[in-house]
PDB file of C-alpha atoms in Angstrom:
ATOM      1  CA  MET K   1       1.400 -32.363   2.461  1.00  0.00           C
ATOM      2  CA  GLU K   2      -1.665 -30.254   2.998  1.00  0.00           C
ATOM      3  CA  LYS K   3      -0.616 -29.412   6.723  1.00  0.00           C
ATOM      4  CA  MET K   4       2.792 -28.300   5.736  1.00  0.00           C
ATOM      5  CA  TYR K   5       1.194 -26.293   2.711  1.00  0.00           C
ATOM      6  CA  ASN K   6      -1.012 -24.382   5.081  1.00  0.00           C
ATOM      7  CA  LYS K   7       1.909 -23.690   7.343  1.00  0.00           C
ATOM      8  CA  GLU K   8       4.034 -22.485   4.479  1.00  0.00           C
ATOM      9  CA  ILE K   9       1.168 -20.367   3.186  1.00  0.00           C
ATOM     10  CA  LEU K  10       0.851 -18.578   6.566  1.00  0.00           C
ATOM     11  CA  LEU K  11       4.662 -18.041   6.900  1.00  0.00           C
ATOM     12  CA  THR K  12       4.696 -16.457   3.322  1.00  0.00           C
ATOM     13  CA  LEU K  13       1.705 -14.313   4.392  1.00  0.00           C
ATOM     14  CA  LEU K  14       3.421 -13.079   7.444  1.00  0.00           C
ATOM     15  CA  ARG K  15       6.627 -12.234   5.578  1.00  0.00           C
ATOM     16  CA  ALA K  16       4.602 -10.279   3.024  1.00  0.00           C
ATOM     17  CA  GLU K  17       2.305  -8.662   5.483  1.00  0.00           C
ATOM     18  CA  ARG K  18       4.284  -8.220   8.629  1.00  0.00           C
ATOM     19  CA  ALA K  19       1.413  -7.223  10.720  1.00  0.00           C
ATOM     20  CA  ILE K  20      -1.670  -8.945  12.314  1.00  0.00           C
ATOM     21  CA  ALA K  21      -4.795  -6.775  13.511  1.00  0.00           C
ATOM     22  CA  VAL K  22      -6.046  -8.428  16.647  1.00  0.00           C
ATOM     23  CA  ILE K  23      -9.709  -7.780  17.383  1.00  0.00           C
ATOM     24  CA  ARG K  24     -11.497  -8.236  20.609  1.00  0.00           C
ATOM     25  CA  ALA K  25     -15.178  -6.938  20.377  1.00  0.00           C
ATOM     26  CA  PRO K  26     -17.812  -6.636  22.784  1.00  0.00           C
ATOM     27  CA  GLU K  27     -20.487  -6.469  20.161  1.00  0.00           C
ATOM     28  CA  MET K  28     -20.218  -8.559  16.785  1.00  0.00           C
ATOM     29  CA  GLU K  29     -21.056  -5.539  14.532  1.00  0.00           C
ATOM     30  CA  LEU K  30     -18.193  -3.568  16.231  1.00  0.00           C
ATOM     31  CA  GLY K  31     -15.930  -6.387  15.606  1.00  0.00           C
ATOM     32  CA  ARG K  32     -17.193  -6.442  11.913  1.00  0.00           C
ATOM     33  CA  GLN K  33     -16.563  -2.735  11.485  1.00  0.00           C
ATOM     34  CA  MET K  34     -13.170  -2.935  13.088  1.00  0.00           C
ATOM     35  CA  ALA K  35     -12.180  -5.636  10.585  1.00  0.00           C
ATOM     36  CA  LEU K  36     -13.665  -3.604   7.538  1.00  0.00           C
ATOM     37  CA  ALA K  37     -11.625  -0.494   8.656  1.00  0.00           C
ATOM     38  CA  VAL K  38      -8.262  -2.338   8.959  1.00  0.00           C
ATOM     39  CA  ALA K  39      -8.808  -4.043   5.640  1.00  0.00           C
ATOM     40  CA  ALA K  40      -9.696  -0.792   4.068  1.00  0.00           C
ATOM     41  CA  GLY K  41      -6.350   0.362   5.240  1.00  0.00           C
ATOM     42  CA  GLY K  42      -4.518  -2.502   3.488  1.00  0.00           C
ATOM     43  CA  MET K  43      -4.047  -5.061   6.203  1.00  0.00           C
ATOM     44  CA  ARG K  44      -4.827  -8.563   5.198  1.00  0.00           C
ATOM     45  CA  LEU K  45      -4.200 -10.737   8.344  1.00  0.00           C
ATOM     46  CA  ILE K  46      -7.043 -10.330  10.880  1.00  0.00           C
ATOM     47  CA  GLU K  47      -7.267 -12.296  14.187  1.00  0.00           C
ATOM     48  CA  ILE K  48     -10.586 -12.411  16.035  1.00  0.00           C
ATOM     49  CA  ALA K  49     -10.222 -13.055  19.819  1.00  0.00           C
ATOM     50  CA  TRP K  50     -12.485 -16.000  20.724  1.00  0.00           C
ATOM     51  CA  ASN K  51     -13.813 -13.954  23.852  1.00  0.00           C
ATOM     52  CA  SER K  52     -15.239 -11.440  21.265  1.00  0.00           C
ATOM     53  CA  ASP K  53     -19.098 -11.455  21.021  1.00  0.00           C
ATOM     54  CA  ARG K  54     -20.376 -14.206  18.823  1.00  0.00           C
ATOM     55  CA  ALA K  55     -16.771 -15.033  17.641  1.00  0.00           C
ATOM     56  CA  SER K  56     -17.471 -17.944  15.470  1.00  0.00           C
ATOM     57  CA  GLU K  57     -20.324 -16.090  13.649  1.00  0.00           C
ATOM     58  CA  LEU K  58     -18.108 -13.198  13.200  1.00  0.00           C
ATOM     59  CA  ILE K  59     -15.242 -15.253  11.724  1.00  0.00           C
ATOM     60  CA  GLY K  60     -17.527 -16.925   9.312  1.00  0.00           C
ATOM     61  CA  ASN K  61     -19.143 -13.721   8.195  1.00  0.00           C
ATOM     62  CA  LEU K  62     -15.723 -12.152   7.574  1.00  0.00           C
ATOM     63  CA  ARG K  63     -14.478 -15.077   5.387  1.00  0.00           C
ATOM     64  CA  VAL K  64     -17.097 -14.227   3.213  1.00  0.00           C
ATOM     65  CA  GLU K  65     -17.079 -10.328   3.354  1.00  0.00           C
ATOM     66  CA  LEU K  66     -13.367 -10.068   3.098  1.00  0.00           C
ATOM     67  CA  PRO K  67     -12.185 -12.832   0.712  1.00  0.00           C
ATOM     68  CA  ASP K  68      -8.973 -11.069   0.165  1.00  0.00           C
ATOM     69  CA  CYS K  69      -8.104 -11.495   3.909  1.00  0.00           C
ATOM     70  CA  THR K  70      -6.904 -14.327   6.052  1.00  0.00           C
ATOM     71  CA  ILE K  71      -9.145 -14.529   9.086  1.00  0.00           C
ATOM     72  CA  GLY K  72      -7.746 -16.329  12.233  1.00  0.00           C
ATOM     73  CA  SER K  73      -8.879 -16.768  15.819  1.00  0.00           C
ATOM     74  CA  GLY K  74      -7.121 -16.109  18.927  1.00  0.00           C
ATOM     75  CA  THR K  75      -7.416 -16.345  22.855  1.00  0.00           C
ATOM     76  CA  LEU K  76      -7.958 -20.009  22.565  1.00  0.00           C
ATOM     77  CA  LEU K  77      -7.757 -21.762  25.849  1.00  0.00           C
ATOM     78  CA  ASP K  78      -8.874 -25.328  25.217  1.00  0.00           C
ATOM     79  CA  VAL K  79      -9.326 -28.148  22.683  1.00  0.00           C
ATOM     80  CA  LEU K  80     -13.237 -27.472  22.390  1.00  0.00           C
ATOM     81  CA  GLN K  81     -12.562 -23.816  21.616  1.00  0.00           C
ATOM     82  CA  LEU K  82      -9.939 -24.661  19.133  1.00  0.00           C
ATOM     83  CA  ARG K  83     -12.206 -27.234  17.341  1.00  0.00           C
ATOM     84  CA  GLU K  84     -15.126 -24.662  17.366  1.00  0.00           C
ATOM     85  CA  ALA K  85     -12.756 -21.953  15.869  1.00  0.00           C
ATOM     86  CA  ILE K  86     -11.637 -24.363  13.116  1.00  0.00           C
ATOM     87  CA  ALA K  87     -15.329 -25.221  12.474  1.00  0.00           C
ATOM     88  CA  ALA K  88     -16.051 -21.515  12.131  1.00  0.00           C
ATOM     89  CA  GLY K  89     -13.397 -21.172   9.421  1.00  0.00           C
ATOM     90  CA  ALA K  90     -10.534 -19.778  11.242  1.00  0.00           C
ATOM     91  CA  GLN K  91      -7.410 -20.004   8.832  1.00  0.00           C
ATOM     92  CA  PHE K  92      -4.969 -19.609  11.762  1.00  0.00           C
ATOM     93  CA  LEU K  93      -4.962 -19.918  15.383  1.00  0.00           C
ATOM     94  CA  PHE K  94      -3.417 -18.123  18.476  1.00  0.00           C
ATOM     95  CA  THR K  95      -3.266 -19.237  22.050  1.00  0.00           C
ATOM     96  CA  PRO K  96      -2.109 -17.156  25.053  1.00  0.00           C
ATOM     97  CA  HIS K  97      -0.015 -20.204  26.332  1.00  0.00           C
ATOM     98  CA  VAL K  98       1.914 -23.130  25.383  1.00  0.00           C
ATOM     99  CA  ASN K  99      -0.026 -26.423  25.502  1.00  0.00           C
ATOM    100  CA  PRO K 100       1.242 -29.351  23.424  1.00  0.00           C
ATOM    101  CA  VAL K 101      -2.221 -30.937  23.336  1.00  0.00           C
ATOM    102  CA  LEU K 102      -3.738 -27.854  21.532  1.00  0.00           C
ATOM    103  CA  ILE K 103      -0.755 -27.782  19.353  1.00  0.00           C
ATOM    104  CA  HIS K 104      -1.195 -31.387  18.317  1.00  0.00           C
ATOM    105  CA  ALA K 105      -4.840 -30.823  17.775  1.00  0.00           C
ATOM    106  CA  ALA K 106      -4.426 -27.883  15.494  1.00  0.00           C
ATOM    107  CA  VAL K 107      -1.489 -29.830  13.542  1.00  0.00           C
ATOM    108  CA  ALA K 108      -3.889 -32.835  13.237  1.00  0.00           C
ATOM    109  CA  ALA K 109      -6.476 -30.586  11.690  1.00  0.00           C
ATOM    110  CA  GLY K 110      -4.046 -28.959   9.197  1.00  0.00           C
ATOM    111  CA  VAL K 111      -4.475 -25.475  10.724  1.00  0.00           C
ATOM    112  CA  PRO K 112      -1.278 -23.359  11.573  1.00  0.00           C
ATOM    113  CA  ILE K 113      -1.149 -22.692  15.265  1.00  0.00           C
ATOM    114  CA  ILE K 114       0.872 -19.792  17.025  1.00  0.00           C
ATOM    115  CA  PRO K 115       1.024 -20.317  20.939  1.00  0.00           C
ATOM    116  CA  GLY K 116       2.026 -17.547  23.209  1.00  0.00           C
ATOM    117  CA  ALA K 117       5.287 -17.872  25.159  1.00  0.00           C
ATOM    118  CA  MET K 118       7.689 -15.725  27.057  1.00  0.00           C
ATOM    119  CA  SER K 119      10.908 -17.775  27.972  1.00  0.00           C
ATOM    120  CA  PRO K 120      13.311 -19.462  25.539  1.00  0.00           C
ATOM    121  CA  THR K 121      12.095 -22.828  27.063  1.00  0.00           C
ATOM    122  CA  GLU K 122       8.592 -22.007  26.343  1.00  0.00           C
ATOM    123  CA  ILE K 123       9.424 -20.921  22.726  1.00  0.00           C
ATOM    124  CA  VAL K 124      11.359 -23.912  21.982  1.00  0.00           C
ATOM    125  CA  THR K 125       8.824 -26.219  23.520  1.00  0.00           C
ATOM    126  CA  ALA K 126       6.035 -24.770  21.330  1.00  0.00           C
ATOM    127  CA  HIS K 127       8.138 -25.059  18.319  1.00  0.00           C
ATOM    128  CA  GLN K 128       9.191 -28.582  18.832  1.00  0.00           C
ATOM    129  CA  ALA K 129       5.553 -29.510  19.516  1.00  0.00           C
ATOM    130  CA  GLY K 130       4.704 -28.398  15.885  1.00  0.00           C
ATOM    131  CA  ALA K 131       3.723 -24.599  16.336  1.00  0.00           C
ATOM    132  CA  SER K 132       4.053 -22.735  12.919  1.00  0.00           C
ATOM    133  CA  CYS K 133       5.133 -19.614  14.801  1.00  0.00           C
ATOM    134  CA  VAL K 134       5.474 -18.399  18.246  1.00  0.00           C
ATOM    135  CA  LYS K 135       3.998 -15.461  19.763  1.00  0.00           C
ATOM    136  CA  VAL K 136       6.115 -13.600  22.219  1.00  0.00           C
ATOM    137  CA  PHE K 137       3.645 -12.113  24.641  1.00  0.00           C
ATOM    138  CA  PRO K 138       3.614  -9.716  26.312  1.00  0.00           C
ATOM    139  CA  ILE K 139       6.638  -8.268  24.748  1.00  0.00           C
ATOM    140  CA  SER K 140       6.737  -5.059  26.799  1.00  0.00           C
ATOM    141  CA  ALA K 141       7.239  -7.151  29.957  1.00  0.00           C
ATOM    142  CA  VAL K 142      10.518  -8.737  28.781  1.00  0.00           C
ATOM    143  CA  GLY K 143      12.447  -6.007  27.343  1.00  0.00           C
ATOM    144  CA  GLY K 144      10.569  -5.223  23.984  1.00  0.00           C
ATOM    145  CA  VAL K 145      12.796  -5.091  20.838  1.00  0.00           C
ATOM    146  CA  SER K 146      16.020  -5.835  22.690  1.00  0.00           C
ATOM    147  CA  TYR K 147      14.517  -9.214  23.744  1.00  0.00           C
ATOM    148  CA  ILE K 148      13.649 -10.185  20.176  1.00  0.00           C
ATOM    149  CA  LYS K 149      17.048  -9.262  18.963  1.00  0.00           C
ATOM    150  CA  SER K 150      18.565 -11.217  21.875  1.00  0.00           C
ATOM    151  CA  LEU K 151      16.726 -14.396  20.931  1.00  0.00           C
ATOM    152  CA  GLN K 152      18.133 -14.446  17.271  1.00  0.00           C
ATOM    153  CA  ALA K 153      21.484 -16.041  17.933  1.00  0.00           C
ATOM    154  CA  PRO K 154      20.102 -19.029  19.718  1.00  0.00           C
ATOM    155  CA  LEU K 155      16.524 -19.294  18.303  1.00  0.00           C
ATOM    156  CA  GLY K 156      16.682 -17.390  14.965  1.00  0.00           C
ATOM    157  CA  GLN K 157      15.237 -20.445  13.235  1.00  0.00           C
ATOM    158  CA  ILE K 158      11.956 -20.126  14.964  1.00  0.00           C
ATOM    159  CA  PRO K 159       9.527 -17.524  13.509  1.00  0.00           C
ATOM    160  CA  LEU K 160       8.640 -14.986  16.253  1.00  0.00           C
ATOM    161  CA  ILE K 161       5.601 -12.600  16.544  1.00  0.00           C
ATOM    162  CA  PRO K 162       5.798 -10.193  19.221  1.00  0.00           C
ATOM    163  CA  THR K 163       2.487  -8.690  20.773  1.00  0.00           C
ATOM    164  CA  GLY K 164       1.452  -6.826  23.808  1.00  0.00           C
ATOM    165  CA  GLY K 165       3.566  -3.612  23.639  1.00  0.00           C
ATOM    166  CA  VAL K 166       4.034  -3.183  19.715  1.00  0.00           C
ATOM    167  CA  THR K 167       2.972   0.342  18.547  1.00  0.00           C
ATOM    168  CA  LEU K 168       2.754   1.871  15.115  1.00  0.00           C
ATOM    169  CA  GLU K 169       6.129   3.727  15.868  1.00  0.00           C
ATOM    170  CA  ASN K 170       8.050   0.610  17.113  1.00  0.00           C
ATOM    171  CA  ALA K 171       6.617  -2.030  14.855  1.00  0.00           C
ATOM    172  CA  LYS K 172       9.298  -1.750  12.183  1.00  0.00           C
ATOM    173  CA  GLU K 173      12.046  -2.114  14.847  1.00  0.00           C
ATOM    174  CA  PHE K 174      10.619  -5.386  15.767  1.00  0.00           C
ATOM    175  CA  ILE K 175      10.843  -6.767  12.131  1.00  0.00           C
ATOM    176  CA  LYS K 176      14.463  -5.271  11.838  1.00  0.00           C
ATOM    177  CA  ALA K 177      15.361  -7.108  15.018  1.00  0.00           C
ATOM    178  CA  GLY K 178      14.256 -10.464  13.601  1.00  0.00           C
ATOM    179  CA  ALA K 179      10.511 -10.791  14.090  1.00  0.00           C
ATOM    180  CA  ILE K 180       8.688 -12.336  11.358  1.00  0.00           C
ATOM    181  CA  ALA K 181       5.726 -10.232  11.861  1.00  0.00           C
ATOM    182  CA  VAL K 182       3.872  -8.111  14.703  1.00  0.00           C
ATOM    183  CA  GLY K 183       0.514  -8.279  16.344  1.00  0.00           C
ATOM    184  CA  LEU K 184      -1.455  -5.024  17.364  1.00  0.00           C
ATOM    185  CA  ALA K 185      -4.719  -4.643  19.181  1.00  0.00           C
ATOM    186  CA  GLY K 186      -5.275  -1.590  21.212  1.00  0.00           C
ATOM    187  CA  GLU K 187      -2.858   0.508  19.185  1.00  0.00           C
ATOM    188  CA  LEU K 188      -4.999  -0.028  16.126  1.00  0.00           C
ATOM    189  CA  PHE K 189      -8.284   0.150  17.981  1.00  0.00           C
ATOM    190  CA  PRO K 190      -8.109   2.826  20.495  1.00  0.00           C
ATOM    191  CA  GLN K 191     -11.376   2.564  22.806  1.00  0.00           C
ATOM    192  CA  LYS K 192     -12.458   5.957  22.020  1.00  0.00           C
ATOM    193  CA  LEU K 193     -12.342   5.624  18.383  1.00  0.00           C
ATOM    194  CA  VAL K 194     -14.182   2.332  18.516  1.00  0.00           C
ATOM    195  CA  GLN K 195     -16.964   3.956  20.808  1.00  0.00           C
ATOM    196  CA  LEU K 196     -17.290   6.759  18.346  1.00  0.00           C
ATOM    197  CA  GLY K 197     -17.331   4.588  15.368  1.00  0.00           C
ATOM    198  CA  ASP K 198     -14.445   6.622  13.810  1.00  0.00           C
ATOM    199  CA  TRP K 199     -13.571   3.894  11.261  1.00  0.00           C
ATOM    200  CA  GLU K 200     -11.773   6.397   9.041  1.00  0.00           C
ATOM    201  CA  SER K 201      -9.242   7.001  11.716  1.00  0.00           C
ATOM    202  CA  ILE K 202      -8.740   3.427  12.368  1.00  0.00           C
ATOM    203  CA  ARG K 203      -8.410   2.837   8.593  1.00  0.00           C
ATOM    204  CA  TYR K 204      -5.633   5.478   8.609  1.00  0.00           C
ATOM    205  CA  LYS K 205      -3.819   3.876  11.356  1.00  0.00           C
ATOM    206  CA  ALA K 206      -3.891   0.632   9.531  1.00  0.00           C
ATOM    207  CA  TYR K 207      -2.453   2.363   6.401  1.00  0.00           C
ATOM    208  CA  ARG K 208       0.371   4.068   8.243  1.00  0.00           C
ATOM    209  CA  LEU K 209       1.181   0.666   9.885  1.00  0.00           C
ATOM    210  CA  ARG K 210       1.577  -0.785   6.396  1.00  0.00           C
ATOM    211  CA  GLU K 211       3.386   2.128   5.092  1.00  0.00           C
ATOM    212  CA  ASN K 212       5.843   1.893   7.930  1.00  0.00           C
ATOM    213  CA  LEU K 213       6.475  -1.923   7.518  1.00  0.00           C
ATOM    214  CA  THR K 214       6.864  -1.867   3.717  1.00  0.00           C
TER     215      THR K 214
END
């Protein structure tokens, strides 16, 4: 029951929040500030890429510092990384690919997992293996909004999260096309703003995104 409960909590959050902030930070303190900025802008779903600096420590710290947010981990490539992310406190898991072994490991641990897929075959394979949702990545390479729309008739029962080409301007179009939520990285965290430490501008980007989606 707990495994399904966790999955249903995530699906409920995705339907309510509609957007995930994806953080890939070369320094842990930068990752912390990036997370604080989007949280201040109203975002409640934050993914820390596992190839960020000290990702496990950052996830653990954010779980404490941002108790109203749900903190997950992404860019998980193997079972060892997945287990380390879970041990660090990750509340959901993203992979860039479909690997049934990783999906089964996450399901067994009771943590929702969202594999990355592109083709209908990959999407269905991930869903049937136990994925909570499927990340459609990179969405810009397969037609953007029109691709999500075209998947609805045959695969509308599978919750999809497009990433890799979602912008503040087109995010709402993906939701209208049938996506349960969207993921944004560089659009929320332009390299120049991060380097300048312009957290107020990043906060405002997160706020604008939330306003566009609600």
